[in-house]
């Protein structure tokens, strides 16, 4: 018994010595490889282990991964989100002194559903000059000018078995694919073949050939209110899609999950404290108008479900961020005060210019409203700051992060990029560090 106790104590002492030695070794390694030494030839047992100054003033923290999430279309079919982005981009340009700055310059990941997916495509797809195809103001004009064309593209037939992408998307994006996006892109739909949500992903497109689709098809799928067939670039994957608003009206949660579980591209994102999330709603709910006509339209039930799901995601995400919510998570959403006004823009006989003007006015009014915060099991509450105030705060945080990365030695994002020669498998994918 005594011998056993002695052996146990001896083992504990031995383990403590090993732990102590291990800690010392890793402490030295950490200092050596993260901070540098004056004499790079020092050994672990050397006595001259002083910290050198080559990296003095450098920030060794990886910083925050910046996520933009855009809801599926609400009563104004994406105009509120587009107007929010136009205002944000204008503020970023003004505060940085860079008149050509784009939304994509300040975010690492974008997730968009429905009309939000279209905005993601417009703002994060690379044009011939290597920069995003659309500015935020141009994207706003696109959404407003093509509202009816986009909605009418999917009105012919109940379940079309052959997918013909909306001409307006094909005209804009041509044959560009998910691989032609500038940052991480996530756009959902619902696949009737598998009976599950399907998320079009830039990361998956680079990793697996069967996951690359044209942007025109992706936008058509996430906007579709009826079944459409589409296939991947290599023809190996086929899905029958209906819109992202049905599958995932608020894609914020999937964007956060993607970042925290994708260690290849986001190696230092371990929790919500390592994220900066901007979530954009798309206007007041159609079901909040008090017209009593909800029961007459099955589509209205789908919108109610989508609105409810979006709010639940907002509440859950807000709760997950906890005390860091004010600095790490911002939600922009109409608060219902102007909900009835959207009815005036649904008149199909309304003059196009008049309708466009009305849509923008409603979006501007929503931006001037007090911001809404969702509290789990307690519903929504108004805060003192307006949506515009929140966007200004977001712009400041995005600029801070941009500046911080200039002095960081660790890249927070390592996006997959094309290899010089044609790829035969995902194993040949090259990666490059991105610090902006």
CSV table of C-alpha atoms in Angstrom, one decimal:
chain,number,residue,atom,x,y,z
A,1,UNK,CA,0.0,0.0,0.0
A,2,UNK,CA,2.8,2.4,1.0
A,3,UNK,CA,4.8,1.4,-2.1
A,4,UNK,CA,1.8,2.1,-4.3
A,5,UNK,CA,1.4,5.5,-2.8
A,6,UNK,CA,5.1,6.3,-3.3
A,7,UNK,CA,4.8,5.2,-6.9
A,8,UNK,CA,1.8,7.4,-7.4
A,9,UNK,CA,3.5,10.4,-5.9
A,10,UNK,CA,6.6,9.7,-8.1
A,11,UNK,CA,4.4,9.5,-11.2
A,12,UNK,CA,2.7,12.8,-10.3
A,13,UNK,CA,6.1,14.5,-9.7
A,14,UNK,CA,7.3,13.1,-13.1
A,15,UNK,CA,4.2,14.3,-14.9
A,16,UNK,CA,4.5,17.7,-13.3
A,17,UNK,CA,8.2,17.9,-14.5
A,18,UNK,CA,7.1,16.9,-18.0
A,19,UNK,CA,4.3,19.5,-18.0
A,20,UNK,CA,6.7,22.1,-16.7
A,21,UNK,CA,9.3,21.3,-19.4
A,22,UNK,CA,6.5,21.2,-22.1
A,23,UNK,CA,5.3,24.6,-21.0
A,24,UNK,CA,8.8,26.0,-21.1
A,25,UNK,CA,9.4,24.6,-24.6
A,26,UNK,CA,6.2,25.9,-26.1
A,27,UNK,CA,6.7,29.2,-24.4
A,28,UNK,CA,10.1,29.5,-26.1
A,29,UNK,CA,8.7,28.3,-29.4
A,30,UNK,CA,5.9,30.8,-29.2
A,31,UNK,CA,8.3,33.7,-28.6
A,32,UNK,CA,10.7,32.4,-31.2
A,33,UNK,CA,8.2,32.0,-34.1
A,34,UNK,CA,5.6,34.7,-33.2
A,35,UNK,CA,7.9,37.4,-32.0
A,36,UNK,CA,11.3,36.7,-33.3
A,37,UNK,CA,14.8,36.7,-31.8
A,38,UNK,CA,17.9,38.9,-32.3
A,39,UNK,CA,19.9,35.8,-32.8
A,40,UNK,CA,17.9,33.3,-34.9
A,41,UNK,CA,20.5,30.6,-34.3
A,42,UNK,CA,19.8,30.3,-30.5
A,43,UNK,CA,18.9,26.8,-29.4
A,44,UNK,CA,16.2,25.9,-26.9
A,45,UNK,CA,18.8,25.5,-24.3
A,46,UNK,CA,20.6,28.7,-25.1
A,47,UNK,CA,20.8,31.4,-22.5
A,48,UNK,CA,20.3,34.4,-24.8
A,49,UNK,CA,16.5,34.2,-25.3
A,50,UNK,CA,15.6,37.9,-25.2
A,51,UNK,CA,12.8,39.2,-27.3
A,52,UNK,CA,14.0,41.1,-30.3
A,53,UNK,CA,12.6,44.3,-31.9
A,54,UNK,CA,12.1,43.3,-35.6
A,55,UNK,CA,8.4,42.9,-35.0
A,56,UNK,CA,8.0,45.6,-32.4
A,57,UNK,CA,4.7,47.4,-32.7
A,58,UNK,CA,3.2,44.5,-34.7
A,59,UNK,CA,-0.2,43.1,-33.7
A,60,UNK,CA,0.1,39.3,-33.4
A,61,UNK,CA,-3.7,38.9,-33.0
A,62,UNK,CA,-5.5,37.7,-36.1
A,63,UNK,CA,-8.5,40.1,-35.6
A,64,UNK,CA,-12.1,39.6,-36.6
A,65,UNK,CA,-13.6,37.9,-39.6
A,66,UNK,CA,-16.1,40.3,-41.2
A,67,UNK,CA,-19.4,38.8,-42.2
A,68,UNK,CA,-22.2,40.4,-44.2
A,69,UNK,CA,-25.6,38.7,-44.2
A,70,UNK,CA,-28.5,39.8,-46.3
A,71,UNK,CA,-32.1,38.5,-45.9
A,72,UNK,CA,-34.4,37.3,-48.5
A,73,UNK,CA,-36.7,39.9,-50.1
A,74,UNK,CA,-39.3,41.5,-47.9
A,75,UNK,CA,-42.1,43.9,-48.8
A,76,UNK,CA,-39.7,46.1,-50.7
A,77,UNK,CA,-37.9,43.1,-52.4
A,78,UNK,CA,-34.4,43.9,-51.3
A,79,UNK,CA,-34.5,47.7,-51.6
A,80,UNK,CA,-33.9,48.3,-47.9
A,81,UNK,CA,-30.8,46.1,-47.8
A,82,UNK,CA,-29.5,47.7,-51.0
A,83,UNK,CA,-30.1,51.2,-49.7
A,84,UNK,CA,-28.4,50.2,-46.4
A,85,UNK,CA,-25.4,49.0,-48.4
A,86,UNK,CA,-25.3,52.1,-50.6
A,87,UNK,CA,-25.2,54.3,-47.4
A,88,UNK,CA,-22.6,52.1,-45.8
A,89,UNK,CA,-20.3,52.2,-48.9
A,90,UNK,CA,-20.7,55.9,-49.2
A,91,UNK,CA,-19.7,56.3,-45.5
A,92,UNK,CA,-16.7,54.0,-45.9
A,93,UNK,CA,-15.5,56.0,-48.9
A,94,UNK,CA,-15.9,59.3,-47.1
A,95,UNK,CA,-14.2,58.2,-43.9
A,96,UNK,CA,-11.3,56.4,-45.6
A,97,UNK,CA,-10.7,59.0,-48.3
A,98,UNK,CA,-11.0,56.3,-51.0
A,99,UNK,CA,-13.6,57.2,-53.6
A,100,UNK,CA,-13.3,53.8,-55.3
A,101,UNK,CA,-13.8,51.7,-52.2
A,102,UNK,CA,-16.3,48.8,-52.5
A,103,UNK,CA,-18.4,46.9,-50.0
A,104,UNK,CA,-16.4,43.8,-50.8
A,105,UNK,CA,-13.2,45.5,-49.7
A,106,UNK,CA,-14.4,45.5,-46.1
A,107,UNK,CA,-16.0,42.0,-45.7
A,108,UNK,CA,-14.5,38.5,-45.8
A,109,UNK,CA,-17.7,36.6,-46.2
A,110,UNK,CA,-21.2,37.4,-47.6
A,111,UNK,CA,-24.3,35.3,-47.2
A,112,UNK,CA,-27.4,36.3,-49.1
A,113,UNK,CA,-30.8,34.7,-49.5
A,114,UNK,CA,-33.4,35.6,-52.2
A,115,UNK,CA,-33.0,39.2,-53.1
A,116,UNK,CA,-30.0,39.2,-50.7
A,117,UNK,CA,-28.4,36.5,-52.8
A,118,UNK,CA,-28.7,38.7,-55.9
A,119,UNK,CA,-27.1,41.6,-54.0
A,120,UNK,CA,-24.3,39.3,-52.9
A,121,UNK,CA,-23.7,38.3,-56.5
A,122,UNK,CA,-23.7,41.9,-57.8
A,123,UNK,CA,-21.3,43.1,-55.1
A,124,UNK,CA,-18.9,40.2,-54.8
A,125,UNK,CA,-18.5,38.9,-58.3
A,126,UNK,CA,-15.3,39.9,-60.1
A,127,UNK,CA,-15.6,41.8,-63.3
A,128,UNK,CA,-13.1,41.9,-66.2
A,129,UNK,CA,-11.1,44.6,-64.5
A,130,UNK,CA,-10.6,42.4,-61.4
A,131,UNK,CA,-12.8,44.5,-59.1
A,132,UNK,CA,-16.4,43.7,-58.1
A,133,UNK,CA,-18.9,44.3,-60.9
A,134,UNK,CA,-21.2,46.7,-59.1
A,135,UNK,CA,-20.9,49.4,-56.6
A,136,UNK,CA,-23.6,49.4,-53.9
A,137,UNK,CA,-25.3,52.4,-55.5
A,138,UNK,CA,-25.4,50.5,-58.8
A,139,UNK,CA,-26.7,47.4,-57.1
A,140,UNK,CA,-29.5,49.5,-55.6
A,141,UNK,CA,-30.4,50.8,-59.0
A,142,UNK,CA,-30.4,47.3,-60.4
A,143,UNK,CA,-32.7,46.0,-57.8
A,144,UNK,CA,-35.1,48.9,-58.3
A,145,UNK,CA,-35.0,49.0,-62.1
A,146,UNK,CA,-35.4,45.2,-62.5
A,147,UNK,CA,-37.8,44.4,-59.7
A,148,UNK,CA,-40.7,43.3,-61.9
A,149,UNK,CA,-38.5,41.5,-64.5
A,150,UNK,CA,-37.0,39.4,-61.7
A,151,UNK,CA,-40.3,38.6,-60.1
A,152,UNK,CA,-42.0,37.8,-63.5
A,153,UNK,CA,-39.2,35.5,-64.6
A,154,UNK,CA,-40.6,32.7,-62.5
A,155,UNK,CA,-44.3,33.1,-63.1
A,156,UNK,CA,-44.8,30.8,-66.1
A,157,UNK,CA,-45.8,27.3,-65.1
A,158,UNK,CA,-46.2,25.7,-61.7
A,159,UNK,CA,-43.3,23.3,-61.7
A,160,UNK,CA,-40.9,23.9,-64.6
A,161,UNK,CA,-38.6,20.9,-65.1
A,162,UNK,CA,-36.1,22.7,-67.4
A,163,UNK,CA,-34.3,25.6,-65.8
A,164,UNK,CA,-33.9,28.7,-67.9
A,165,UNK,CA,-32.2,31.4,-65.9
A,166,UNK,CA,-33.8,34.8,-65.9
A,167,UNK,CA,-32.5,36.7,-68.8
A,168,UNK,CA,-31.7,39.6,-66.6
A,169,UNK,CA,-29.2,37.5,-64.6
A,170,UNK,CA,-27.7,35.9,-67.7
A,171,UNK,CA,-27.2,39.3,-69.2
A,172,UNK,CA,-25.4,40.6,-66.1
A,173,UNK,CA,-23.2,37.6,-65.2
A,174,UNK,CA,-22.8,35.7,-68.4
A,175,UNK,CA,-20.8,32.5,-67.7
A,176,UNK,CA,-19.2,33.7,-64.5
A,177,UNK,CA,-19.2,31.1,-61.7
A,178,UNK,CA,-18.8,30.9,-58.0
A,179,UNK,CA,-15.1,30.7,-58.5
A,180,UNK,CA,-15.2,34.2,-59.9
A,181,UNK,CA,-16.3,35.8,-56.7
A,182,UNK,CA,-13.9,37.9,-54.7
A,183,UNK,CA,-14.6,36.7,-51.2
A,184,UNK,CA,-16.4,33.9,-49.4
A,185,UNK,CA,-19.9,33.6,-50.8
A,186,UNK,CA,-22.9,31.6,-49.4
A,187,UNK,CA,-26.3,31.7,-51.2
A,188,UNK,CA,-29.0,29.2,-50.1
A,189,UNK,CA,-31.9,27.5,-51.8
A,190,UNK,CA,-34.1,24.4,-51.1
A,191,UNK,CA,-33.3,21.3,-53.1
A,192,UNK,CA,-36.5,19.3,-53.8
A,193,UNK,CA,-34.4,16.3,-55.0
A,194,UNK,CA,-32.7,15.8,-51.6
A,195,UNK,CA,-35.5,17.4,-49.5
A,196,UNK,CA,-32.9,19.6,-47.8
A,197,UNK,CA,-31.4,23.0,-47.8
A,198,UNK,CA,-28.6,23.5,-50.3
A,199,UNK,CA,-26.0,26.3,-50.0
A,200,UNK,CA,-24.0,27.5,-53.0
A,201,UNK,CA,-20.6,28.1,-51.6
A,202,UNK,CA,-17.4,29.6,-53.1
A,203,UNK,CA,-15.3,27.4,-50.8
A,204,UNK,CA,-17.1,24.3,-52.0
A,205,UNK,CA,-16.7,25.3,-55.6
A,206,UNK,CA,-12.9,25.4,-55.2
A,207,UNK,CA,-12.8,22.2,-53.2
A,208,UNK,CA,-15.2,20.0,-55.3
A,209,UNK,CA,-15.8,20.3,-59.0
A,210,UNK,CA,-19.5,19.3,-58.7
A,211,UNK,CA,-20.2,22.4,-56.5
A,212,UNK,CA,-19.4,25.1,-59.0
A,213,UNK,CA,-22.4,26.8,-60.6
A,214,UNK,CA,-22.9,29.9,-62.7
A,215,UNK,CA,-23.8,33.0,-60.8
A,216,UNK,CA,-26.8,33.5,-63.1
A,217,UNK,CA,-28.1,30.1,-62.1
A,218,UNK,CA,-27.4,30.7,-58.4
A,219,UNK,CA,-29.3,34.0,-58.4
A,220,UNK,CA,-32.2,32.4,-60.3
A,221,UNK,CA,-32.4,29.5,-57.8
A,222,UNK,CA,-32.4,31.6,-54.7
A,223,UNK,CA,-35.0,33.9,-56.2
A,224,UNK,CA,-37.3,31.1,-57.6
A,225,UNK,CA,-40.8,30.9,-56.2
A,226,UNK,CA,-41.4,27.8,-58.3
A,227,UNK,CA,-39.3,24.7,-58.9
A,228,UNK,CA,-36.3,25.1,-61.3
A,229,UNK,CA,-33.7,22.6,-62.4
A,230,UNK,CA,-30.0,23.4,-62.7
A,231,UNK,CA,-26.7,21.6,-62.8
A,232,UNK,CA,-23.1,22.3,-61.9
A,233,UNK,CA,-20.5,23.4,-64.4
A,234,UNK,CA,-19.2,19.9,-64.9
A,235,UNK,CA,-22.7,18.5,-65.1
A,236,UNK,CA,-22.2,16.0,-62.3
A,237,UNK,CA,-24.6,17.6,-59.8
A,238,UNK,CA,-28.2,18.4,-60.5
A,239,UNK,CA,-30.7,20.0,-58.1
A,240,UNK,CA,-34.3,21.1,-58.3
A,241,UNK,CA,-34.4,24.4,-56.5
A,242,UNK,CA,-36.9,26.7,-54.9
A,243,UNK,CA,-36.0,30.0,-53.3
A,244,UNK,CA,-33.7,30.9,-50.5
A,245,UNK,CA,-36.6,32.6,-48.7
A,246,UNK,CA,-38.2,29.2,-48.2
A,247,UNK,CA,-34.9,27.5,-47.3
A,248,UNK,CA,-33.2,30.2,-45.2
A,249,UNK,CA,-34.8,33.6,-45.0
A,250,UNK,CA,-32.0,34.9,-42.7
A,251,UNK,CA,-28.6,33.3,-43.6
A,252,UNK,CA,-26.7,34.8,-40.7
A,253,UNK,CA,-26.4,31.5,-38.7
A,254,UNK,CA,-25.1,29.5,-41.7
A,255,UNK,CA,-22.5,32.2,-42.4
A,256,UNK,CA,-21.3,32.0,-38.7
A,257,UNK,CA,-21.3,28.2,-38.8
A,258,UNK,CA,-19.3,28.2,-42.1
A,259,UNK,CA,-16.6,30.5,-40.7
A,260,UNK,CA,-16.2,28.8,-37.3
A,261,UNK,CA,-15.9,25.4,-38.9
A,262,UNK,CA,-13.8,26.3,-41.9
A,263,UNK,CA,-10.4,26.3,-40.4
A,264,UNK,CA,-8.6,26.1,-43.8
A,265,UNK,CA,-9.8,29.6,-44.7
A,266,UNK,CA,-10.5,31.1,-41.2
A,267,UNK,CA,-7.8,29.4,-39.1
A,268,UNK,CA,-8.1,31.8,-36.1
A,269,UNK,CA,-11.9,32.2,-35.8
A,270,UNK,CA,-12.7,30.1,-32.7
A,271,UNK,CA,-15.8,31.9,-31.4
A,272,UNK,CA,-18.2,34.8,-31.9
A,273,UNK,CA,-15.8,37.1,-30.2
A,274,UNK,CA,-13.6,36.6,-33.3
A,275,UNK,CA,-16.4,37.8,-35.7
A,276,UNK,CA,-17.9,41.1,-36.8
A,277,UNK,CA,-21.3,40.4,-38.2
A,278,UNK,CA,-23.6,42.8,-40.1
A,279,UNK,CA,-27.1,41.4,-40.8
A,280,UNK,CA,-29.4,43.3,-43.1
A,281,UNK,CA,-33.2,42.7,-43.1
A,282,UNK,CA,-35.3,43.6,-46.1
A,283,UNK,CA,-38.2,45.7,-44.8
A,284,UNK,CA,-41.3,45.4,-42.8
A,285,UNK,CA,-43.2,42.1,-42.9
A,286,UNK,CA,-46.1,41.7,-45.3
A,287,UNK,CA,-48.0,40.0,-42.5
A,288,UNK,CA,-47.8,43.1,-40.3
A,289,UNK,CA,-50.1,45.3,-42.3
A,290,UNK,CA,-53.4,44.3,-40.6
A,291,UNK,CA,-55.2,44.0,-43.9
A,292,UNK,CA,-56.9,40.7,-43.0
A,293,UNK,CA,-56.1,39.3,-46.5
A,294,UNK,CA,-53.4,36.9,-45.3
A,295,UNK,CA,-55.7,33.8,-45.5
A,296,UNK,CA,-56.3,34.3,-49.2
A,297,UNK,CA,-52.8,33.7,-50.4
A,298,UNK,CA,-50.6,30.6,-49.8
A,299,UNK,CA,-47.6,32.7,-50.6
A,300,UNK,CA,-48.5,34.9,-47.6
A,301,UNK,CA,-48.0,31.9,-45.3
A,302,UNK,CA,-44.6,31.3,-46.8
A,303,UNK,CA,-43.7,34.9,-46.1
A,304,UNK,CA,-45.0,34.7,-42.6
A,305,UNK,CA,-42.9,31.6,-42.0
A,306,UNK,CA,-39.9,33.3,-43.5
A,307,UNK,CA,-40.3,36.4,-41.4
A,308,UNK,CA,-40.7,34.3,-38.3
A,309,UNK,CA,-37.6,32.3,-39.0
A,310,UNK,CA,-35.6,35.4,-39.8
A,311,UNK,CA,-36.6,36.9,-36.4
A,312,UNK,CA,-35.8,33.6,-34.6
A,313,UNK,CA,-32.3,33.5,-36.2
A,314,UNK,CA,-31.8,37.2,-35.2
A,315,UNK,CA,-32.8,36.4,-31.6
A,316,UNK,CA,-30.6,33.3,-31.3
A,317,UNK,CA,-27.6,35.0,-32.9
A,318,UNK,CA,-28.0,38.1,-30.7
A,319,UNK,CA,-28.2,35.9,-27.6
A,320,UNK,CA,-25.1,33.9,-28.7
A,321,UNK,CA,-23.0,37.1,-28.9
A,322,UNK,CA,-24.1,38.1,-25.4
A,323,UNK,CA,-22.1,41.0,-24.0
A,324,UNK,CA,-20.1,41.4,-27.2
A,325,UNK,CA,-23.3,42.0,-29.2
A,326,UNK,CA,-22.9,45.8,-29.3
A,327,UNK,CA,-19.5,45.7,-31.0
A,328,UNK,CA,-19.6,42.4,-32.8
A,329,UNK,CA,-23.2,42.0,-34.1
A,330,UNK,CA,-25.4,44.6,-35.8
A,331,UNK,CA,-28.9,44.0,-37.3
A,332,UNK,CA,-30.6,46.5,-39.6
A,333,UNK,CA,-34.4,45.9,-40.0
A,334,UNK,CA,-37.6,47.9,-40.4
A,335,UNK,CA,-39.6,48.1,-37.2
A,336,UNK,CA,-43.1,47.9,-38.7
A,337,UNK,CA,-44.1,51.5,-38.4
A,338,UNK,CA,-44.4,52.0,-42.2
A,339,UNK,CA,-45.6,48.4,-42.9
A,340,UNK,CA,-48.9,49.5,-44.6
A,341,UNK,CA,-47.1,51.7,-47.1
A,342,UNK,CA,-45.7,48.8,-49.0
A,343,UNK,CA,-49.3,48.0,-50.2
A,344,UNK,CA,-49.1,51.1,-52.4
A,345,UNK,CA,-46.2,49.7,-54.5
A,346,UNK,CA,-47.9,46.4,-55.3
A,347,UNK,CA,-50.2,47.9,-57.9
A,348,UNK,CA,-49.1,46.3,-61.2
A,349,UNK,CA,-50.6,49.3,-63.1
A,350,UNK,CA,-48.4,51.8,-61.2
A,351,UNK,CA,-46.1,53.8,-63.4
A,352,UNK,CA,-42.5,52.3,-63.3
A,353,UNK,CA,-40.8,55.5,-62.3
A,354,UNK,CA,-43.4,56.2,-59.7
A,355,UNK,CA,-43.0,52.7,-58.2
A,356,UNK,CA,-39.2,53.1,-58.2
A,357,UNK,CA,-39.4,56.4,-56.4
A,358,UNK,CA,-41.9,55.0,-53.8
A,359,UNK,CA,-39.7,52.0,-53.1
A,360,UNK,CA,-36.6,54.1,-52.4
A,361,UNK,CA,-38.7,56.5,-50.2
A,362,UNK,CA,-39.9,53.6,-48.1
A,363,UNK,CA,-36.4,52.3,-47.7
A,364,UNK,CA,-35.1,55.7,-46.7
A,365,UNK,CA,-37.8,56.0,-44.1
A,366,UNK,CA,-37.0,52.6,-42.7
A,367,UNK,CA,-33.3,53.6,-42.4
A,368,UNK,CA,-34.4,56.6,-40.4
A,369,UNK,CA,-36.4,54.5,-37.9
A,370,UNK,CA,-35.2,53.5,-34.5
A,371,UNK,CA,-33.2,50.3,-34.6
A,372,UNK,CA,-34.9,47.1,-33.5
A,373,UNK,CA,-33.2,44.5,-31.3
A,374,UNK,CA,-34.6,41.0,-30.8
A,375,UNK,CA,-34.5,39.4,-27.4
A,376,UNK,CA,-35.1,35.6,-27.2
A,377,UNK,CA,-38.6,34.8,-25.8
A,378,UNK,CA,-39.2,38.5,-25.3
A,379,UNK,CA,-39.8,39.7,-28.9
A,380,UNK,CA,-38.5,42.9,-30.4
A,381,UNK,CA,-37.7,46.2,-28.7
A,382,UNK,CA,-36.8,49.6,-30.0
A,383,UNK,CA,-33.5,51.2,-29.1
A,384,UNK,CA,-32.5,54.9,-29.1
A,385,UNK,CA,-30.2,54.6,-32.1
A,386,UNK,CA,-31.6,54.7,-35.6
A,387,UNK,CA,-30.7,52.2,-38.4
A,388,UNK,CA,-28.5,55.0,-39.9
A,389,UNK,CA,-26.7,55.5,-36.6
A,390,UNK,CA,-26.0,51.7,-36.5
A,391,UNK,CA,-24.6,51.8,-40.0
A,392,UNK,CA,-22.2,54.6,-39.1
A,393,UNK,CA,-21.0,52.6,-36.1
A,394,UNK,CA,-20.5,49.6,-38.4
A,395,UNK,CA,-18.5,51.7,-40.8
A,396,UNK,CA,-16.2,52.8,-38.0
A,397,UNK,CA,-15.7,49.2,-36.8
A,398,UNK,CA,-14.9,48.0,-40.4
A,399,UNK,CA,-12.4,50.7,-40.9
A,400,UNK,CA,-10.7,49.9,-37.5
A,401,UNK,CA,-10.4,46.3,-38.5
A,402,UNK,CA,-9.0,47.3,-41.9
A,403,UNK,CA,-6.4,49.5,-40.3
A,404,UNK,CA,-5.6,46.9,-37.6
A,405,UNK,CA,-4.8,44.3,-40.3
A,406,UNK,CA,-2.1,46.5,-41.8
A,407,UNK,CA,0.0,45.9,-38.6
A,408,UNK,CA,-0.9,42.3,-38.1
A,409,UNK,CA,1.5,39.4,-38.8
A,410,UNK,CA,-1.3,36.8,-38.8
A,411,UNK,CA,-3.7,36.7,-41.8
A,412,UNK,CA,-7.3,36.3,-40.5
A,413,UNK,CA,-8.4,34.9,-43.8
A,414,UNK,CA,-6.8,32.5,-46.2
A,415,UNK,CA,-9.1,32.2,-49.2
A,416,UNK,CA,-8.7,29.5,-51.9
A,417,UNK,CA,-7.6,30.7,-55.3
A,418,UNK,CA,-7.0,29.2,-58.7
A,419,UNK,CA,-3.9,27.4,-59.5
A,420,UNK,CA,-1.8,28.4,-62.6
A,421,UNK,CA,-2.7,25.3,-64.5
A,422,UNK,CA,-6.1,23.6,-64.9
A,423,UNK,CA,-7.2,21.7,-61.7
A,424,UNK,CA,-7.9,18.0,-61.8
A,425,UNK,CA,-8.9,17.7,-58.2
A,426,UNK,CA,-9.4,19.7,-55.0
A,427,UNK,CA,-6.0,18.6,-53.9
A,428,UNK,CA,-4.4,20.9,-56.4
A,429,UNK,CA,-6.1,24.0,-55.0
A,430,UNK,CA,-3.7,26.7,-54.0
A,431,UNK,CA,-4.4,29.1,-51.2
A,432,UNK,CA,-3.2,32.6,-50.6
A,433,UNK,CA,-3.3,34.7,-47.5
A,434,UNK,CA,-5.7,37.7,-47.5
A,435,UNK,CA,-5.2,40.4,-44.9
A,436,UNK,CA,-7.6,42.9,-46.4
